[in-house]
XYZ file of C-alpha atoms in Angstrom:
516
model
C -0.020 0.094 0.371
C 1.280 3.219 -0.465
C 0.875 5.956 1.947
C 1.222 9.393 1.286
C 4.890 9.984 1.928
C 5.733 7.533 -0.221
C 3.186 8.679 -3.846
C 4.293 12.583 -3.066
C 8.007 10.978 -3.873
C 7.025 8.966 -6.828
C 4.958 11.597 -8.281
C 8.327 13.671 -7.530
C 9.767 11.166 -9.870
C 7.028 10.678 -12.758
C 6.922 13.922 -12.600
C 10.748 14.796 -12.864
C 11.252 12.384 -15.669
C 8.792 14.394 -17.648
C 10.098 17.786 -16.732
C 13.479 16.482 -17.866
C 12.289 14.681 -21.400
C 11.554 17.969 -22.014
C 14.312 19.879 -20.734
C 16.886 17.453 -23.238
C 15.533 18.996 -25.792
C 16.284 22.151 -26.214
C 20.149 20.951 -26.729
C 19.999 17.280 -27.385
C 19.714 18.559 -31.219
C 22.789 20.437 -31.476
C 24.968 17.104 -31.116
C 22.893 15.352 -34.167
C 22.754 18.003 -36.860
C 25.866 18.050 -37.693
C 24.573 13.668 -38.693
C 21.043 15.109 -39.829
C 22.390 17.401 -42.215
C 24.628 14.766 -44.416
C 21.390 11.969 -43.751
C 18.371 14.540 -45.060
C 20.533 17.158 -47.111
C 19.220 20.465 -45.002
C 20.734 23.831 -45.605
C 22.063 26.100 -42.420
C 19.187 27.589 -42.204
C 17.265 23.756 -42.384
C 19.140 22.948 -39.043
C 18.875 26.459 -37.158
C 15.269 25.683 -37.403
C 15.463 21.703 -36.649
C 17.377 23.178 -33.644
C 15.188 26.211 -33.101
C 11.806 26.063 -33.297
C 11.377 23.807 -30.738
C 11.490 27.492 -28.061
C 9.509 29.450 -30.797
C 6.714 27.061 -30.400
C 7.652 26.740 -26.676
C 7.328 30.142 -26.816
C 3.512 30.769 -28.167
C 2.201 28.460 -25.876
C 3.733 28.004 -22.500
C 1.527 30.730 -20.864
C -1.606 28.868 -22.842
C -0.197 25.689 -21.307
C -0.725 27.009 -17.469
C -3.698 28.712 -17.679
C -5.396 25.447 -19.567
C -3.844 23.197 -16.676
C -4.896 25.362 -14.435
C -8.243 25.888 -15.717
C -8.523 21.434 -16.768
C -7.312 19.840 -14.455
C -2.562 19.582 -13.850
C -3.030 16.065 -13.807
C -5.171 15.336 -17.033
C -3.759 18.492 -19.032
C -0.207 17.007 -17.815
C -0.796 13.351 -18.864
C -2.057 14.712 -22.773
C 0.827 16.828 -23.292
C 2.915 14.173 -22.494
C 1.057 11.496 -25.241
C 2.129 14.614 -27.697
C 4.891 14.661 -26.676
C 6.060 10.594 -27.626
C 4.215 10.778 -30.857
C 6.205 13.936 -31.547
C 9.543 12.284 -30.791
C 8.051 9.090 -32.658
C 7.297 11.290 -36.007
C 10.316 13.407 -35.164
C 12.864 10.042 -35.145
C 10.855 8.097 -38.697
C 11.261 12.196 -40.251
C 11.870 11.521 -44.167
C 12.169 15.368 -44.825
C 13.921 18.527 -42.846
C 10.211 20.180 -43.659
C 8.694 16.785 -41.666
C 11.454 17.093 -39.200
C 10.992 20.700 -38.221
C 6.841 20.569 -38.135
C 7.499 17.725 -35.957
C 10.125 19.889 -33.263
C 7.140 22.186 -33.320
C 4.687 19.367 -31.511
C 7.460 18.627 -29.157
C 7.942 22.275 -28.310
C 4.684 22.743 -28.164
C 3.650 19.659 -25.923
C 6.974 20.768 -23.729
C 4.931 23.808 -22.946
C 2.716 21.708 -20.759
C 5.872 19.427 -19.397
C 7.508 22.411 -18.156
C 4.286 24.157 -16.665
C 2.358 21.597 -14.664
C 4.934 19.513 -13.275
C 6.337 22.818 -10.879
C 2.626 23.221 -10.167
C 1.858 18.619 -9.282
C 4.977 18.943 -7.032
C 4.073 22.292 -5.498
C 0.831 20.604 -4.774
C 1.704 17.136 -3.515
C 4.372 18.640 -1.106
C 3.420 19.901 2.186
C 4.328 23.820 2.657
C 7.003 23.421 4.711
C 8.692 21.667 1.650
C 7.792 22.789 -1.291
C 11.026 24.782 -1.614
C 13.066 21.542 -1.321
C 10.924 19.708 -3.180
C 11.076 22.797 -6.502
C 14.327 23.006 -5.926
C 14.557 19.242 -6.733
C 12.449 19.105 -9.790
C 14.628 22.008 -10.884
C 17.970 20.435 -10.467
C 17.223 17.830 -12.502
C 15.354 20.260 -14.852
C 19.141 22.015 -15.731
C 20.952 18.788 -15.352
C 18.322 17.535 -18.498
C 19.708 21.683 -19.854
C 23.616 20.813 -19.592
C 23.761 16.875 -19.990
C 21.803 16.974 -23.460
C 24.528 17.990 -25.860
C 26.334 15.294 -23.756
C 23.907 12.942 -24.998
C 23.677 13.139 -28.314
C 27.279 12.841 -28.858
C 27.195 9.090 -27.148
C 23.932 8.490 -28.821
C 24.601 9.427 -32.203
C 28.183 7.634 -32.116
C 26.208 4.296 -29.884
C 23.638 4.692 -33.016
C 22.350 7.304 -35.228
C 20.636 10.492 -34.925
C 16.896 8.731 -34.808
C 17.579 7.593 -31.482
C 18.539 11.096 -29.944
C 13.773 11.710 -31.060
C 12.714 8.437 -30.453
C 15.072 7.530 -26.809
C 11.489 9.341 -25.115
C 9.840 6.899 -26.115
C 9.668 4.479 -23.290
C 10.854 6.842 -20.624
C 7.476 8.801 -21.740
C 5.960 5.120 -21.323
C 7.274 4.746 -17.628
C 6.979 8.001 -17.022
C 3.349 8.375 -17.711
C 2.832 4.192 -15.659
C 4.453 6.039 -12.334
C 2.356 8.756 -12.618
C -0.515 6.645 -12.900
C -0.649 6.017 -9.319
C 1.466 8.264 -7.389
C -0.012 12.381 -9.173
C -3.180 13.299 -7.559
C -5.784 15.927 -10.001
C -5.681 19.773 -8.799
C -6.878 23.126 -11.086
C -7.660 26.077 -9.715
C -10.852 25.708 -8.533
C -12.089 29.445 -8.746
C -11.611 29.341 -13.150
C -14.585 31.473 -14.846
C -16.533 29.254 -16.785
C -14.649 30.303 -20.118
C -11.114 30.875 -21.622
C -9.799 34.605 -22.668
C -9.598 32.879 -26.229
C -8.763 35.895 -27.476
C -5.565 37.153 -25.222
C -4.582 33.356 -25.741
C -4.151 33.774 -29.793
C -2.917 37.563 -29.536
C -0.295 35.997 -27.504
C 0.462 31.962 -29.187
C 1.416 34.666 -31.831
C 3.202 37.578 -30.534
C 5.954 35.927 -28.166
C 6.996 33.622 -31.072
C 7.112 36.167 -33.659
C 9.292 37.949 -31.285
C 11.530 34.760 -30.639
C 11.588 33.824 -34.340
C 13.644 36.974 -35.236
C 15.925 37.476 -32.438
C 16.845 33.347 -33.348
C 17.085 34.004 -37.562
C 17.557 37.670 -37.454
C 21.532 36.880 -37.561
C 20.895 34.544 -40.485
C 17.531 37.110 -42.334
C 19.690 40.074 -41.311
C 19.130 42.561 -38.944
C 18.018 45.339 -41.243
C 16.168 42.597 -43.548
C 12.042 43.185 -44.423
C 11.696 39.966 -42.829
C 13.302 40.604 -39.709
C 11.720 44.269 -39.123
C 8.296 43.256 -40.276
C 8.360 40.129 -37.446
C 8.806 43.057 -35.391
C 6.925 44.924 -35.784
C 4.181 42.551 -36.133
C 4.619 40.862 -33.050
C 4.832 45.312 -31.561
C 1.353 45.566 -32.581
C 0.105 42.073 -31.463
C 1.887 42.596 -27.656
C 0.324 45.803 -27.650
C -3.327 45.059 -28.811
C -3.072 41.700 -26.356
C -2.693 43.931 -23.519
C -5.359 46.450 -24.310
C -7.280 43.265 -24.125
C -6.573 41.884 -20.687
C -6.659 45.573 -19.633
C -10.574 44.457 -20.085
C -10.665 40.664 -20.083
C -12.941 38.992 -17.230
C -10.393 36.608 -16.675
C -7.044 37.426 -18.065
C -4.489 35.053 -19.237
C -1.605 37.282 -17.832
C -2.711 39.848 -15.015
C -0.664 42.624 -15.173
C -1.497 43.583 -11.623
C 1.060 40.877 -11.175
C 3.836 43.273 -11.832
C 3.076 44.682 -9.111
C 4.063 42.263 -7.141
C 8.187 42.618 -5.832
C 8.162 38.340 -5.524
C 7.150 37.970 -9.179
C 9.273 40.522 -10.781
C 11.863 39.410 -9.722
C 11.580 35.947 -10.598
C 10.621 36.540 -14.085
C 14.037 39.495 -14.506
C 15.917 36.282 -13.181
C 15.113 34.202 -15.250
C 15.732 35.718 -18.066
C 19.532 37.217 -16.765
C 19.533 32.866 -16.251
C 18.616 32.115 -19.823
C 20.472 34.621 -21.595
C 23.849 33.520 -19.823
C 23.278 29.798 -20.442
C 22.397 29.687 -23.699
C 24.872 32.080 -24.425
C 27.880 29.298 -22.868
C 26.130 27.041 -23.965
C 26.749 27.463 -27.206
C 30.464 29.685 -27.697
C 32.056 26.778 -25.367
C 31.101 23.462 -26.944
C 32.013 25.385 -30.405
C 35.452 26.608 -28.619
C 36.255 22.956 -27.327
C 35.306 21.082 -30.356
C 36.609 24.086 -33.171
C 39.422 25.533 -31.448
C 40.255 22.780 -28.840
C 39.988 19.544 -31.183
C 38.200 17.687 -28.634
C 35.524 15.743 -29.860
C 31.668 14.501 -28.903
C 32.329 12.992 -26.049
C 34.904 15.135 -24.938
C 33.625 18.459 -25.269
C 30.548 16.713 -23.396
C 33.006 15.683 -20.516
C 34.437 18.825 -20.610
C 31.211 20.057 -19.439
C 30.618 18.327 -16.777
C 31.729 20.103 -13.587
C 29.342 23.380 -15.037
C 26.529 20.244 -14.831
C 27.468 18.250 -11.407
C 27.741 21.012 -9.152
C 24.371 22.470 -10.581
C 23.250 19.078 -9.878
C 24.761 18.370 -6.889
C 23.461 21.637 -5.126
C 20.090 22.210 -6.774
C 18.472 19.888 -3.654
C 20.170 21.732 -0.876
C 19.784 25.236 -2.810
C 15.808 24.676 -1.620
C 15.742 23.324 1.463
C 17.372 27.689 1.605
C 14.857 28.596 -0.113
C 12.495 27.154 2.287
C 14.889 28.802 5.371
C 15.557 31.791 3.672
C 13.412 32.379 1.651
C 15.277 33.035 -2.768
C 16.067 36.978 -2.251
C 19.873 36.231 -1.200
C 19.560 33.003 -2.511
C 19.308 34.964 -6.107
C 21.320 37.397 -5.227
C 23.920 35.187 -5.056
C 24.004 32.461 -8.002
C 23.303 36.011 -9.841
C 27.430 36.880 -8.355
C 28.832 33.767 -9.080
C 27.282 33.691 -12.827
C 29.182 36.984 -12.702
C 32.081 36.253 -11.126
C 32.129 32.861 -13.905
C 31.286 35.586 -16.650
C 34.475 38.299 -16.206
C 36.724 34.219 -16.559
C 35.670 33.896 -19.235
C 35.923 37.137 -20.533
C 39.850 36.029 -20.307
C 39.726 33.185 -22.660
C 41.935 32.321 -24.689
C 43.025 29.627 -27.333
C 45.317 28.089 -25.504
C 44.509 28.917 -22.085
C 44.479 25.605 -18.833
C 41.266 23.452 -19.008
C 41.614 23.657 -15.383
C 40.581 27.391 -15.554
C 37.800 26.484 -17.547
C 36.276 24.423 -15.613
C 36.924 26.836 -13.003
C 34.517 29.052 -15.096
C 32.392 26.461 -15.552
C 31.816 24.929 -11.775
C 30.684 28.993 -11.091
C 28.437 28.908 -13.464
C 26.798 25.882 -12.330
C 26.861 26.935 -8.375
C 25.133 30.011 -9.896
C 22.782 28.039 -12.455
C 21.961 26.373 -8.747
C 21.336 29.496 -6.869
C 19.544 30.946 -9.687
C 17.079 27.753 -11.005
C 14.930 27.174 -8.219
C 14.550 29.796 -6.159
C 13.731 32.499 -8.964
C 10.330 29.928 -9.481
C 9.720 29.891 -6.411
C 9.836 33.484 -5.891
C 7.480 33.277 -9.635
C 4.779 31.030 -7.116
C 5.208 33.402 -4.333
C 3.460 35.717 -5.962
C -0.487 34.351 -6.452
C -1.748 31.385 -4.592
C -2.221 27.918 -5.173
C -4.922 27.712 -7.778
C -2.722 29.909 -9.574
C 0.176 28.114 -10.234
C -0.116 27.212 -13.676
C -0.404 30.824 -14.385
C 2.213 31.733 -12.324
C 5.304 29.041 -13.483
C 4.094 29.342 -17.347
C 4.271 33.661 -17.044
C 8.377 33.070 -15.507
C 9.286 30.346 -18.168
C 7.730 32.519 -21.217
C 10.620 35.695 -19.911
C 12.705 32.679 -19.614
C 12.660 31.530 -22.959
C 12.784 35.383 -24.127
C 15.959 36.017 -22.056
C 17.275 32.156 -24.713
C 16.264 33.969 -27.814
C 17.317 37.417 -27.178
C 20.721 37.081 -25.214
C 21.227 34.035 -27.827
C 20.627 36.165 -30.773
C 23.245 39.506 -28.398
C 25.839 36.136 -28.229
C 26.241 35.328 -31.481
C 25.866 38.405 -33.232
C 29.156 40.442 -30.426
C 30.696 36.833 -31.460
C 30.827 37.411 -34.608
C 31.072 41.342 -34.391
C 34.281 41.286 -32.424
C 35.659 38.176 -33.689
C 35.617 39.129 -37.537
C 37.545 42.283 -36.070
C 40.187 40.283 -35.074
C 40.721 37.951 -37.875
C 40.744 41.592 -39.980
C 43.327 42.791 -38.019
C 45.294 39.588 -38.264
C 45.090 38.312 -41.355
C 46.556 42.671 -42.033
C 48.997 41.638 -40.223
C 50.348 39.691 -42.051
C 49.987 41.288 -45.041
C 46.638 39.510 -46.517
C 43.899 41.089 -48.708
C 40.418 40.356 -47.165
C 36.738 40.477 -48.581
C 33.438 39.691 -48.005
C 34.966 35.636 -47.798
C 36.001 36.808 -44.257
C 32.086 37.446 -42.938
C 31.578 33.788 -43.279
C 35.286 32.395 -41.279
C 33.677 34.859 -38.157
C 29.943 33.499 -39.416
C 31.025 29.817 -39.688
C 33.577 28.748 -37.331
C 32.538 24.583 -38.632
C 34.373 25.862 -41.669
C 35.955 28.094 -41.236
C 39.967 26.213 -41.785
C 38.620 25.114 -44.999
C 37.019 29.387 -45.959
C 41.628 30.236 -44.392
C 42.782 27.894 -46.614
C 41.038 28.558 -50.349
C 41.373 32.010 -49.456
C 44.539 33.027 -47.651
C 48.241 31.098 -48.557
C 49.055 30.788 -44.876
C 50.175 27.508 -42.888
C 47.928 24.832 -41.285
C 49.884 25.822 -38.001
C 48.360 29.972 -38.830
C 45.346 28.888 -39.580
C 45.422 27.381 -36.407
C 46.814 30.634 -35.043
C 44.599 33.203 -36.905
C 41.277 30.910 -35.779
C 41.789 30.637 -32.562
C 42.213 33.891 -31.713
C 39.740 34.800 -33.432
C 37.069 32.685 -31.592
C 38.672 33.436 -28.405
C 38.372 37.002 -29.032
C 34.385 37.065 -29.965
C 33.106 34.971 -27.287
C 34.944 36.991 -25.538
C 33.102 39.819 -26.065
C 30.064 37.639 -26.277
C 31.178 37.128 -22.400
C 31.432 40.710 -21.298
C 27.073 41.251 -22.605
C 25.968 37.863 -19.530
C 28.234 39.134 -17.562
C 26.415 42.583 -17.499
C 22.731 41.320 -17.693
C 24.114 38.794 -14.356
C 24.941 42.391 -12.826
C 21.773 44.295 -14.134
C 20.014 41.159 -12.537
C 22.265 42.268 -9.414
C 20.719 45.264 -9.390
C 17.036 45.224 -9.784
C 17.137 42.791 -7.682
C 18.736 44.956 -4.552
C 15.727 47.173 -5.829
C 13.677 45.364 -5.519
C 13.974 44.275 -1.847
C 12.296 40.806 -1.679
C 12.158 39.341 1.752
C 11.695 36.487 3.343
C 7.998 36.558 3.201
C 7.715 36.152 -0.394
C 8.958 32.420 0.123
C 5.896 31.747 1.987
C 3.225 33.907 0.217
C 1.940 30.964 -1.814
C 1.151 28.355 0.842
C -1.747 32.306 2.349
C -5.303 31.345 -0.341
C -6.388 34.685 1.523
C -3.833 36.732 -1.219
C -5.060 36.869 -4.863
C -2.973 39.012 -7.211
C -6.340 39.977 -9.110
C -6.792 41.403 -6.416
C -3.267 43.571 -5.395
């Protein structure tokens, strides 16, 4: 017979596995991209869409799925989303063309929005108030591990099997997770939800947010001044302005803008935005640095990221307990201090820096990640009563996705600009004329050596030196950006002055964000 104590931990295991699968699929495809390109004849733009369509769909449906879960039942919506995720994963592995693969990646992302929002709310409901910080900290430790271990796991799967199994591995794990949840997860919902949903708000936010994400994701490929990029951004601005006015008049809005009066909620979305800006930039550039500059293969590259991954996973459960005891503010502040330390170390990264130096910067990143991910979620949940938990998590993760898309786009722009400047200077010192091809070297590091051989008379040794210096200088510029976002988050958190009470407000049913 399953006791209440056993049931809550079985529930945690089931939803933790589901949430883990959603997080892995954000990063696991990156290491499979070259094999997909060779097998399906994908273009560079196709690969970008295969990788990024997941986050576009996440952004499109995150708030929507949070609201549906609050209204119709979190367990019911979680089951539906998990089944869809498994079927989309099966379809992605069977895809015979890039078009079908992109379509199934979109379905994975749409289902993933359920996996992110419902799991946090279910864990909160399963545990008593005094254990919620610990439980959520452990859940987001699992999530963070999934985000960080994705490239390593993808490399292992692609090397041992092929790219199809990057998607197919989800299917048996989905079946196992649903079996565990079937006897351990109880239904919960917002019992005070209105009779209907704000469909106008749902449609508008489901169009506006992904337009922003897609513009920043593909702006570098299309050109920041191109009609497609500017058109998408203009469309997003108009739609989100209309959304704001529609929501102010709605009887039961998708997002109550009164939530932004809560310091805990503001602290959560600022933290989520800056967190995603940091890790998407670092986890994009550092694996490339390890593979293209240092010459490490997929196994070694993944293993060298473990100082970040392992530290974050080990610390997250302890951070959850600290959140229960001290509240999220001090932990968030410490997390961003460690992020700043990590970024400042990475601004000194050179082509021949020791692996010990890199490991130290990644350890600092792992500490910061652990002290931000869980406490930020607790802070978001504390700003609303329990019945609106899905809405709070969906809203905070929407800003998380925006931070990842905008931060990575800005980091890549800085990387390419500073890298191209460094390359031009290095070639000028050697008396080698430059041209449009120098932009290709900075824009496509995986082909950089071949482009340099085609357009210069440099020896292989000189090519290695020039390319390594170019990559290091570009990475340093990007790391100054993420250092700045971490410092900015620290300043905002200081101005908001979140107190210990923000960790426990969500347990008080009398508090209602709609009446603040």
